[in-house]
Short mmCIF file of C-alpha atoms and ligand atoms in Angstrom, two decimals:
data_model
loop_
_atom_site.label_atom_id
_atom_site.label_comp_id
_atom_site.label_asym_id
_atom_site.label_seq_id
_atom_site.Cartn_x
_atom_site.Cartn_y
_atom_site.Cartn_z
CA UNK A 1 102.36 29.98 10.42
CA UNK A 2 101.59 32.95 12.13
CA UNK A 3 98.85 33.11 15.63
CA UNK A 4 97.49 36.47 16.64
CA UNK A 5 95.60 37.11 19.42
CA UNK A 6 95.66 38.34 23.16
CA UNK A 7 98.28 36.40 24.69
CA UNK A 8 99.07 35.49 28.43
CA UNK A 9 102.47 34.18 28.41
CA UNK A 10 104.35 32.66 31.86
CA UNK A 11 107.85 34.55 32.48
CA UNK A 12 110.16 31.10 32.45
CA UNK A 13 110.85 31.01 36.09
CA UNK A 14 108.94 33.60 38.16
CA UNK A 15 105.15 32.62 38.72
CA UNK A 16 103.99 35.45 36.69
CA UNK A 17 102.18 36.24 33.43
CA UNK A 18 102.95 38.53 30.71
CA UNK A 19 100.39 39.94 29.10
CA UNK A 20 100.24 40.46 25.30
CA UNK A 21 96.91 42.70 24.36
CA UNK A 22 97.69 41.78 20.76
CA UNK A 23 101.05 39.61 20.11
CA UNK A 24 102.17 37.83 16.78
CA UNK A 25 103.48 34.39 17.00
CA UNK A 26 106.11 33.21 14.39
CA UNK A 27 105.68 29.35 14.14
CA UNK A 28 108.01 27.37 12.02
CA UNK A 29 106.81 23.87 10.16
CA UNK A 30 108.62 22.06 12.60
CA UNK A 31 106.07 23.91 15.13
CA UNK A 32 109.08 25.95 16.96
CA UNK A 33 107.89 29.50 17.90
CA UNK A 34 110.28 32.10 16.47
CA UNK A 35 109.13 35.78 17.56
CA UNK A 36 106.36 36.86 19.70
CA UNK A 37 105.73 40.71 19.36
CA UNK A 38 102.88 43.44 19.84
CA UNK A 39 100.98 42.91 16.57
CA UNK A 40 102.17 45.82 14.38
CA UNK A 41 99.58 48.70 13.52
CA UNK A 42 99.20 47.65 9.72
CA UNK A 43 99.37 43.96 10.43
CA UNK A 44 96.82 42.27 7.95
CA UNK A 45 96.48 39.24 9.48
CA UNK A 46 93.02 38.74 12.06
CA UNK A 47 92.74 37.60 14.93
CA UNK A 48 93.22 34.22 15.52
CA UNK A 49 90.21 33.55 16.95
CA UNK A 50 88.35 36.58 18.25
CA UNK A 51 87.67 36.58 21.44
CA UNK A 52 89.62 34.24 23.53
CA UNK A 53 93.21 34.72 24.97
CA UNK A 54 96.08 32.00 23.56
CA UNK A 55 98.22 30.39 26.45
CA UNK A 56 99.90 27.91 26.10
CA UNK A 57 98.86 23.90 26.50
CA UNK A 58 97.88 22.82 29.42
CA UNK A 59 100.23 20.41 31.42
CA UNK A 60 98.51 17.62 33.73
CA UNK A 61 100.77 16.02 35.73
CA UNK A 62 98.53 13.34 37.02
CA UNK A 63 95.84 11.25 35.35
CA UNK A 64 94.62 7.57 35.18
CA UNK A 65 93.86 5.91 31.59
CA UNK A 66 91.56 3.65 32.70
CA UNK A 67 89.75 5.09 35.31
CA UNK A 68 87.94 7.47 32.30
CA UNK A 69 84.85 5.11 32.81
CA UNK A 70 84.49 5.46 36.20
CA UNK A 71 85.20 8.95 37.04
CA UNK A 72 83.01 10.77 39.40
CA UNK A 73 81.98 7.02 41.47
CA UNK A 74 81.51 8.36 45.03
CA UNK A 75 82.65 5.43 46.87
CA UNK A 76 86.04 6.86 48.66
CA UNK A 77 87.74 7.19 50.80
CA UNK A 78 91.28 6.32 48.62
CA UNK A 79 91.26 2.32 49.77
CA UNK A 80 87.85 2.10 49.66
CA UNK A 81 87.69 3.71 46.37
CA UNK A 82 90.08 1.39 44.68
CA UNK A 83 89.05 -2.11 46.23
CA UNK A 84 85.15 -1.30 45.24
CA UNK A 85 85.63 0.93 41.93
CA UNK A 86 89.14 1.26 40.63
CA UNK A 87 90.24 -2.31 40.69
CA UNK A 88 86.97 -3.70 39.38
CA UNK A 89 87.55 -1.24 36.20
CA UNK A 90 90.96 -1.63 35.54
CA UNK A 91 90.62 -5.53 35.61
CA UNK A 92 88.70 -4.75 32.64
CA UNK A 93 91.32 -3.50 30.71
CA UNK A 94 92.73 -6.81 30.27
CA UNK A 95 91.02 -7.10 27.19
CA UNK A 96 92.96 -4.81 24.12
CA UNK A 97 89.34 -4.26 22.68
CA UNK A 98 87.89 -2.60 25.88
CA UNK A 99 91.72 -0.39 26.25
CA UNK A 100 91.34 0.69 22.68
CA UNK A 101 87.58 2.04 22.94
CA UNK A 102 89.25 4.27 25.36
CA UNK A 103 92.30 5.16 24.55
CA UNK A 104 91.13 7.39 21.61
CA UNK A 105 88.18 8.40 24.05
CA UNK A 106 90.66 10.03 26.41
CA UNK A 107 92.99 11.67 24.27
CA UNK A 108 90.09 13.69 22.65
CA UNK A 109 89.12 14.59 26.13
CA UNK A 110 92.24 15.94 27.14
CA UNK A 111 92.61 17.76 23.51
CA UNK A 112 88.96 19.04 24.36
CA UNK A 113 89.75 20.81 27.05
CA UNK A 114 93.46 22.03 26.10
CA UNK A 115 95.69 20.25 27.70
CA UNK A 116 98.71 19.30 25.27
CA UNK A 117 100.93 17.03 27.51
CA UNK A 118 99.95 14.67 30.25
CA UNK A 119 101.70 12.39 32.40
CA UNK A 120 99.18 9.24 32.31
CA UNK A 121 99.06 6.18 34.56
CA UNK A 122 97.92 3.40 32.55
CA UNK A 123 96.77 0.06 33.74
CA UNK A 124 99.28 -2.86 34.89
CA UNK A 125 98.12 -4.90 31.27
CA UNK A 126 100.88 -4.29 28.61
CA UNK A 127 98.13 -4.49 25.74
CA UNK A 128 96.47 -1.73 26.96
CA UNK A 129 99.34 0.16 27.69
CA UNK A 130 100.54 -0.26 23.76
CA UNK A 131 96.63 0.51 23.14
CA UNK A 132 97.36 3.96 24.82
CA UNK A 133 100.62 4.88 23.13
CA UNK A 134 98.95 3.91 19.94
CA UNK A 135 96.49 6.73 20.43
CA UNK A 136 98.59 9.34 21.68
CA UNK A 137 101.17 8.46 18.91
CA UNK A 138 97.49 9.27 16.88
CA UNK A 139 96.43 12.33 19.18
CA UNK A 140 99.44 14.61 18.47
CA UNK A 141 99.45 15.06 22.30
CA UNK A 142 102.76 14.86 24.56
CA UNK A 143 102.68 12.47 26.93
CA UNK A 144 104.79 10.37 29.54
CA UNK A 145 102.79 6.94 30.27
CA UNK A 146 103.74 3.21 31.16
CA UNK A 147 102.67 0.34 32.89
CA UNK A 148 101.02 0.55 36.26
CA UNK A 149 102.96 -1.55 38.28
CA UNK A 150 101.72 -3.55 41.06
CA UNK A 151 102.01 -6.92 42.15
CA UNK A 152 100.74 -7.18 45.66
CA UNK A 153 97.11 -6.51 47.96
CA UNK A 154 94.98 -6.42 44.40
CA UNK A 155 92.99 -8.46 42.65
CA UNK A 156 95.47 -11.08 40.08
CA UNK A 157 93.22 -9.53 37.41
CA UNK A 158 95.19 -6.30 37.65
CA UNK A 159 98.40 -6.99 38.71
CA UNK A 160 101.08 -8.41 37.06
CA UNK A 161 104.55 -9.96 38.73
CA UNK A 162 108.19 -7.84 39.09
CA UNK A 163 109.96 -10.10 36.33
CA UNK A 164 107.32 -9.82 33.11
CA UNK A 165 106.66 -6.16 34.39
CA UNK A 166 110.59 -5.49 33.32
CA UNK A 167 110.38 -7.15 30.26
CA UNK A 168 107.23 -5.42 29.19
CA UNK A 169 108.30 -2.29 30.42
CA UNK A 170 112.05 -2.94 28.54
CA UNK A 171 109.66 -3.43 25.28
CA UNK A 172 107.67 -0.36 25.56
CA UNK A 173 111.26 1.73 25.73
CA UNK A 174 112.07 0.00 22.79
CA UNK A 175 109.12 0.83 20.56
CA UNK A 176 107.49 4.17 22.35
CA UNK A 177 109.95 6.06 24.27
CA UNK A 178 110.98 8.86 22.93
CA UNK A 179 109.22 8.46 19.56
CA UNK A 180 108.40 11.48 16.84
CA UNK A 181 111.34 13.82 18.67
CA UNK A 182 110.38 13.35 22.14
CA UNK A 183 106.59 13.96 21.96
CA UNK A 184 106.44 10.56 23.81
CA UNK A 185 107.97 9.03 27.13
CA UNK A 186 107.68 5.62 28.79
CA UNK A 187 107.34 6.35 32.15
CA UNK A 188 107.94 3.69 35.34
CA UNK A 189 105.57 4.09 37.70
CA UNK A 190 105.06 1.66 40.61
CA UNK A 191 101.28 2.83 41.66
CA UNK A 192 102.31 3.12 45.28
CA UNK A 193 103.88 1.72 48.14
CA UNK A 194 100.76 -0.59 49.11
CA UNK A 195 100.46 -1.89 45.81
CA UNK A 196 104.27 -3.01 45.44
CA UNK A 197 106.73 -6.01 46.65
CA UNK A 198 110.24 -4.18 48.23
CA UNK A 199 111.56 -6.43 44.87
CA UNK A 200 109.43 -4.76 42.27
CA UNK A 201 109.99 -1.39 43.85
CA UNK A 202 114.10 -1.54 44.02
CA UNK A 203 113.77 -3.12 40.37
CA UNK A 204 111.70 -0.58 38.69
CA UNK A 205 114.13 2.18 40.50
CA UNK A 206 117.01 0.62 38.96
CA UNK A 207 114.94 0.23 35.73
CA UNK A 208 114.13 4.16 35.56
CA UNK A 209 118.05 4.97 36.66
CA UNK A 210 119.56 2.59 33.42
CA UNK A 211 117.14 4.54 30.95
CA UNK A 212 116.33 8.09 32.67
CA UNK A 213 113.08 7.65 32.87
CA UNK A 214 110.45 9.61 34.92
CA UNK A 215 108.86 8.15 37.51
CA UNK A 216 105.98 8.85 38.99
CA UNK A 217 104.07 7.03 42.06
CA UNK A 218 101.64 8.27 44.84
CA UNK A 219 102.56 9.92 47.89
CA UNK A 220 100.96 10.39 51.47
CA UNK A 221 97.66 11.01 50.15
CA UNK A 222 94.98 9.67 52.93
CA UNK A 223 96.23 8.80 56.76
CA UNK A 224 94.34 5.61 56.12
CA UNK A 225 97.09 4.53 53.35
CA UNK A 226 100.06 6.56 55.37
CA UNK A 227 99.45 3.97 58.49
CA UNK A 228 99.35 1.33 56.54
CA UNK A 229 102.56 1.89 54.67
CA UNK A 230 104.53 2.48 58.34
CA UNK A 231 103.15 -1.33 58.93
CA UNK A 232 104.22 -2.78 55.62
CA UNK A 233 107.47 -1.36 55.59
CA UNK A 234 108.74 -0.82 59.29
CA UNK A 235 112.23 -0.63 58.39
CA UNK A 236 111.59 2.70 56.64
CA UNK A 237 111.62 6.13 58.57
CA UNK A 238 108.43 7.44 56.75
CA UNK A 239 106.09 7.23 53.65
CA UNK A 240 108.67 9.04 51.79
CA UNK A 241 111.48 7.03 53.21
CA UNK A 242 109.95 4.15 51.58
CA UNK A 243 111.17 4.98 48.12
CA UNK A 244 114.14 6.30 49.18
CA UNK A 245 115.22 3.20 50.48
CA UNK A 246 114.25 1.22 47.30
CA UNK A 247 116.14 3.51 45.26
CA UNK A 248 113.95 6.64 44.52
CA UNK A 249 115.82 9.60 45.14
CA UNK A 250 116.84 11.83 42.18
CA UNK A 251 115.09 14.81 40.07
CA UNK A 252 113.14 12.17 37.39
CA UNK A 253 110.53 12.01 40.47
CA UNK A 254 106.99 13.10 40.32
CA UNK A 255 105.32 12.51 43.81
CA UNK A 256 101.09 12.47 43.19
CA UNK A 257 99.28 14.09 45.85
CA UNK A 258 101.93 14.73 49.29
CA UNK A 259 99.07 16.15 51.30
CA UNK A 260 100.31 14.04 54.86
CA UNK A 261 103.95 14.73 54.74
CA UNK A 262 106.12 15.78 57.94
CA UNK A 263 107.99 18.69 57.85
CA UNK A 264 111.05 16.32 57.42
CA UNK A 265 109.92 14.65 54.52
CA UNK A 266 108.83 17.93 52.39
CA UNK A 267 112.66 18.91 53.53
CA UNK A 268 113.87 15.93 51.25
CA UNK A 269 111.31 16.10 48.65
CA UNK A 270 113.13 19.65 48.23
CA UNK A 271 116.57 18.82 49.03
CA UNK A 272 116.57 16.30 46.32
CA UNK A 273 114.64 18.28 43.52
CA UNK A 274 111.44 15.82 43.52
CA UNK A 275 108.67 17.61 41.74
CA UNK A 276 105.12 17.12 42.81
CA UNK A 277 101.88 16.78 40.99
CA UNK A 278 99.42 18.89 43.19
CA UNK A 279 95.83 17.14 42.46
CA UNK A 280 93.21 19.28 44.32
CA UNK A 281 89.68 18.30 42.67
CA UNK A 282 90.52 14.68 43.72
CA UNK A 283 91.63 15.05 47.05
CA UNK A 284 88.27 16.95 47.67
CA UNK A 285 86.46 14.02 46.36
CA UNK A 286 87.74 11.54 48.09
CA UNK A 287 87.93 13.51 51.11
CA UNK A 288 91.69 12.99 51.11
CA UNK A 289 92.90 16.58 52.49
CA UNK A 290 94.69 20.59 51.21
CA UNK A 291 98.19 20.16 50.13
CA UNK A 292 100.17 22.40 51.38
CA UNK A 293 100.68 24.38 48.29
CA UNK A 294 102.02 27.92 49.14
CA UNK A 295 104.26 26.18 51.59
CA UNK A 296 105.62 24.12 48.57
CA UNK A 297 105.91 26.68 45.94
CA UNK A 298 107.60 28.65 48.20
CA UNK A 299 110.05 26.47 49.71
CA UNK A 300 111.20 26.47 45.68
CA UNK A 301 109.55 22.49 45.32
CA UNK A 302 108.93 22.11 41.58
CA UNK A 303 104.64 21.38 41.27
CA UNK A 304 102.48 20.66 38.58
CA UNK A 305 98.42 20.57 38.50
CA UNK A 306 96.80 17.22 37.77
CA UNK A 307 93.44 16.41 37.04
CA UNK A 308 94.16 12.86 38.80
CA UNK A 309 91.06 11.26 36.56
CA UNK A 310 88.77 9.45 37.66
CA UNK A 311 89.36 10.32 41.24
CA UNK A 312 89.68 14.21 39.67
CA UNK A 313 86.47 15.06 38.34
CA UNK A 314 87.29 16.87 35.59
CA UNK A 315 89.93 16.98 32.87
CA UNK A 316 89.75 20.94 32.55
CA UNK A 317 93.10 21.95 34.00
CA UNK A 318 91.76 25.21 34.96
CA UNK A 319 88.83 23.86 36.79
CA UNK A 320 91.75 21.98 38.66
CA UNK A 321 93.57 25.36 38.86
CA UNK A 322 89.93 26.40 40.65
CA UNK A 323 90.28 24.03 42.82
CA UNK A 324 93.69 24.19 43.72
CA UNK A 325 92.62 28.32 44.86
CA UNK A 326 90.07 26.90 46.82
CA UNK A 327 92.48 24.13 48.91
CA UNK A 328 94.64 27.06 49.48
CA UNK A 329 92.15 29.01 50.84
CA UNK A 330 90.89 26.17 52.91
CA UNK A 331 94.19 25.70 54.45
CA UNK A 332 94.14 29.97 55.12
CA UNK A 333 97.68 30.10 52.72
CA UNK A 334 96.49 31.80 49.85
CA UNK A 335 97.43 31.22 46.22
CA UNK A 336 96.78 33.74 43.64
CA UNK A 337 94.90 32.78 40.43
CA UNK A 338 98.15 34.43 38.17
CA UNK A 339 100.10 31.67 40.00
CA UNK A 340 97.74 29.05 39.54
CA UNK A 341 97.65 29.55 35.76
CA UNK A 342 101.67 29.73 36.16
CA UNK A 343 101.88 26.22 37.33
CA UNK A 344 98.87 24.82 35.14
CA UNK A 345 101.35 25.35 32.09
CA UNK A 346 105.06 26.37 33.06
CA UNK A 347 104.69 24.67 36.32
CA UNK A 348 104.04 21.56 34.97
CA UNK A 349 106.88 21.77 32.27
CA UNK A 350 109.17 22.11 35.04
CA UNK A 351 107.78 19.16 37.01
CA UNK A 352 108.03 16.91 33.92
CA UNK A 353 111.69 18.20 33.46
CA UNK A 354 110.29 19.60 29.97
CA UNK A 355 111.50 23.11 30.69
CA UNK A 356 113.67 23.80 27.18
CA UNK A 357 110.90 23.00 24.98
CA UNK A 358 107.37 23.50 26.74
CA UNK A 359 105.88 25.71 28.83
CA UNK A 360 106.29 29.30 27.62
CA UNK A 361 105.36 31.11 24.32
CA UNK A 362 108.84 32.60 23.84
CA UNK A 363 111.21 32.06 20.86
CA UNK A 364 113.42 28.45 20.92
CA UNK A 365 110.08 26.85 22.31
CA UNK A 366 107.88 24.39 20.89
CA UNK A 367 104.08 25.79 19.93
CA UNK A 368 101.97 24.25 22.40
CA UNK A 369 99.30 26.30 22.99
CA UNK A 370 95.09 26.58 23.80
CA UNK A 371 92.81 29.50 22.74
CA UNK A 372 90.53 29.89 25.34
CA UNK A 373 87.71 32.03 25.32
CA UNK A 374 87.44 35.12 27.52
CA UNK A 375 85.32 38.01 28.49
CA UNK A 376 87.90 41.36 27.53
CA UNK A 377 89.60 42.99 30.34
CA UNK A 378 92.71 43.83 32.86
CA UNK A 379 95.32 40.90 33.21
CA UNK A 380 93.12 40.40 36.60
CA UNK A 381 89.93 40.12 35.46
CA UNK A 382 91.14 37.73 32.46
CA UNK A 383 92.97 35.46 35.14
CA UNK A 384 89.75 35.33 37.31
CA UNK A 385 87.61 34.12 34.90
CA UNK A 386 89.99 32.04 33.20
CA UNK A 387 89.73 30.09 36.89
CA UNK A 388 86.22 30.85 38.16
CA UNK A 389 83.59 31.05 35.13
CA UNK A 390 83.16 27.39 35.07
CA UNK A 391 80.46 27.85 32.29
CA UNK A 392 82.28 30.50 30.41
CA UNK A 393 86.45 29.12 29.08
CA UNK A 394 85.56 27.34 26.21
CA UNK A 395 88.60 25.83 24.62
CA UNK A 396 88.50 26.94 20.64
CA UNK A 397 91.89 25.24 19.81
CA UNK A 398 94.63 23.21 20.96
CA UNK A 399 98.07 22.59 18.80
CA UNK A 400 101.19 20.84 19.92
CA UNK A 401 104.21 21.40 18.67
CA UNK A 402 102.40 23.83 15.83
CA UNK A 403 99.98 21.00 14.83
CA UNK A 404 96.59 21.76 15.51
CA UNK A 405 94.75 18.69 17.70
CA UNK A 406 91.52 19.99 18.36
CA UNK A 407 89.31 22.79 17.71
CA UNK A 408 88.57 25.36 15.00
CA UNK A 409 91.33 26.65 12.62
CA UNK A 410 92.40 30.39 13.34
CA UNK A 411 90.70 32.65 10.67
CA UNK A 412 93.22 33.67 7.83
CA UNK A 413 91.45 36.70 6.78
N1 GUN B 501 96.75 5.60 45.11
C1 GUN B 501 97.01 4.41 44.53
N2 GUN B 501 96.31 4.25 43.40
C2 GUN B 501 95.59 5.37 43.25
C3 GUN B 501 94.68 5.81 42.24
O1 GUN B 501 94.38 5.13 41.27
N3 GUN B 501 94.14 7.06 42.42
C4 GUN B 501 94.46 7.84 43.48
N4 GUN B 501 93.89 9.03 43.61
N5 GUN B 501 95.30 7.44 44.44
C5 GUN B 501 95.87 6.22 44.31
FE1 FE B 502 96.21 9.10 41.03
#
C-alpha cells in the first residue's frame, strides 16, 4: 500500500517535526513502513486524502475504561470526585453486560479521534477487564490495559483482594498479553497509593518484575491525596517513596499526573528512567494543578499526553496537546505547539517503551498513523491549528499497523 499526502513526521529523539509537503509512504501487508520520500513529479497516485496532513497515531498514555459514562461530572476535587462519581460507576462494571456495552463504545472513540495506542485503566472486575481486551483485540488498536487494583478505602463493590487480583491478573498474561505480535499488553496497575494494602502493592511489583510488565499508577496529583498518603504510609520519605519502597523502581513505570512532586522526587523519577503521563485537561477539571512540563522534558524525563477520561474531558489527543500549551503557559514555562505534537505521538512511544516500532513515520516502523484535516500552510501555521482550531482537525482516518480502524479509505485515483 502506498499513503500520499502532506506529512509531519517527529525526528526519533529531538522534539521536532519534519515536514513532508508531499511524501510517499511504502507500507508492506504486514503494515511496516518501508520508504517515505518527496512524492516524485510524475507520481500517479492522489492524494490520500486531500486536504489534511498524515501524522502518525496518536499515543494516550492515560485513560480510564469505565469512567466513559461519566466523563465531564463536575463533582471534584480528585477524592471527592471518586467517592461521589467514580466509584459509584465503576461498581457498575461488575456486571460483563454493562463492561461490554462499553468496551466497543470506547475503542471507536479513541479510533474517532486518532489515537492508535492507549494505555487504559480498566476497572478492578476481571470480566470487564476480559470485556475490554475482547474489544481492542476487535478494534485493531494498541493498547496496554489490566485490572485496576485496589483493595482498601473503596466501596467492596469495586475492589477486589491482593490474592484473586494475582490470579486474575496471572490469567489475563496468559490469554491477552502480548497477543497478534505485540499489539496488546497486560498492564499491572495498582490505582494509587490510597487505594492499595503495602501487601497488594509489594505483590503486584513483584508481579510486573517476573513478567516485564508496565506499570502504571497515579502520582502526586492533588495536596489533598499527597497528605493523606504521608499519613498512611509514614515509614516512606515521600509520595514517590511510597512505591519505591514496595518495589517500584525501574524503567516499566508510567507515573499519571506528578503535578506535587519535590524537587527530590522529580530527581528520582529521572534518575531511574520513570516515564510520566502528563494529563493536563483533567488536572484543570478537577482543579488539581500545571505539571511542571518544560521542567520535565528538559531535565530528559520521558512524558506522554493522556486524555485521563473521564476526569479528561476529551479523548482528542490534540485538544489535550491544547491544553497541555495552556498549563505551560499558566505556570510562565512555555511549551511550543511543535513539541506538544512531538510528545502526543513520539513522546508517548517512548513513555510506553514502544520506541522500535511506534512513534515515527520512518522506514523499520509500524504504520500507525491519523489524517487529520488542515487549513494549507508553513510547518507553523499547520502546528497551530493542529492544537488550537478546536472546531477545525477532523480526523479522516486512523490505521494501525497498516490496517485501517476508522475513517474513510484514501482515494486510489
Ligand atoms: N487517582 C486515583 N484514581 C484516579 C482516577 O480514577 N482518576 C484520576 N484522575 N486520579 C485518580
Ligand atoms: Fe487517571
Amino acid at each position: 500500500m502506498a499513503l500520499r499526502g502532506r506529512v509531519l513526521a517527529p525526528d526519533p529523539h529531538a522534539r521536532k517535526l519534519i515536514d513532508w509537503p508531499d511524501a510517499l509512504i511504502r507500507i508492506t501487508a504486514a503494515g511496516t513502513i518501508t520508504t517515505i520520500e518527496p512524492t516524485p513529479a510524475d507520481c500517479t497516485i492522489p492524494q490520500s486524502w486531500p486536504g489534511a496532513v498524515i501524522l502518525p497515531g496518536f499515543v494516550d498514555t492515560h485513560l480510564h475504561f469505565p469512567q466513559l459514562r461519566i466523563l465531564g461530572s463536575a463533582t471534584g476535587p480528585l477524592l471527592e470526585w471518586l467517592t461521589t462519581t467514580v466509584f459509584p460507576e465503576e461498581a457498575r462494571f461488575r456486571d460483563n453486560g454493562y463492561a461490554e456495552s462499553i468496551a466497543d463504545t470506547i475503542c471507536q472513540r479513541m479510533a474517532s479521534f486518532g489515537t492508535t495506542t492507549a494505555a487504559i485503566y480498566s476497572s478492578a472486575h476481571p470480566g470487564a477487564t476480559e470485556a475490554l481486551f475482547g474489544a481492542l483485540e476487535r478494534s485493531g488498536l494498541r493498547a496496554y490495559a489490566g485490572l485496576t487494583l485496589m483493595d482498601r478505602n473503596a466501596p467492596p463493590a469495586v475492589t477486589l483482594d491482593a490474592a484473586t487480583a494475582l490470579t486474575e491478573l496471572a490469567a489475563l498474561v496468559d490469554r491477552w498479553h502480548a497477543r497478534d505480535d505485540g499489539r496488546l499488553h497486560v498492564s499491572v496497575i495498582p490505582r494509587f497509593a490510597l487505594s492499595c494494602s503495602p501487601n497488594l502493592l509489594a505483590a503486584a511489583a513483584s508481579f510486573a518484575r517476573r513478567h516485564a510488565l508496565l506499570v502504571q499508577t497515579h502520582l502526586s496529583e492533588n495536596l489533598e491525596e499527597v497528605r493523606q498518603t504521608a499519613a498512611a504510609f509514614p515509614e516512606s520519605q515521600d509520595y514517590l517513596g511510597v512505591y519505591e519502597d514496595h518495589g517500584y523502581t525501574d524503567a516499566r513505570t508510567l507515573l499519571a499526573h506528578c503535578i506535587h512532586l519535590s524537587d527530590q522526587e522529580w530527581a528520582r523519577v529521572r534518575d531511574r528512567d520513570m516515564a510520566v503521563a502528563h494529563c493536563p485537561d483533567s488536572n484543570f477539571f478537577l482543579g488539581s494543578g500545571c505539571m511542571p512540563l518544560r521542567r520535565a522534558i528538559d531535565a530528559g524525563i520521558r512524558v506522554g499526553l493522556g486524555s485521563d477520561v473521564g476526569a479528561g474531558r476529551t479523548f482528542s489527543m490534540p485538544r489535550v496537546a491544547a491544553a497541555a500549551y495552556d498549563a505551560a503557559q499558566v505556570r510562565g514555562e512555555p511549551v511550543s505547539p511543535t513539541e506538544l505534537l512531538w510528545l502526543a505521538t513520539r513522546g508517548g512511544s517512548l513513555a510506553l517503551s514502544q520506541e522500535d516500532r511506534v512513534g515515527c513515520i520512518a522506514p523499520g516502523f509500524d504504520a500507525d498513523l491519523v489524517a487529520v484535516d488542515v487549513p494549507r500552510g508553513t510547518t507553523h501555521e499547520v502546528t497551530d491549528a493542529l492544537l488550537f482550531r478546536h472546531d477545525a482537525g477532523r480526523v479522516r482516518a486512523t490505521f494501525v499497523r497498516g490496517r485501517q480502524v476508522h475513517g474513510e479509505r484514501p482515494q486510489r485515483g
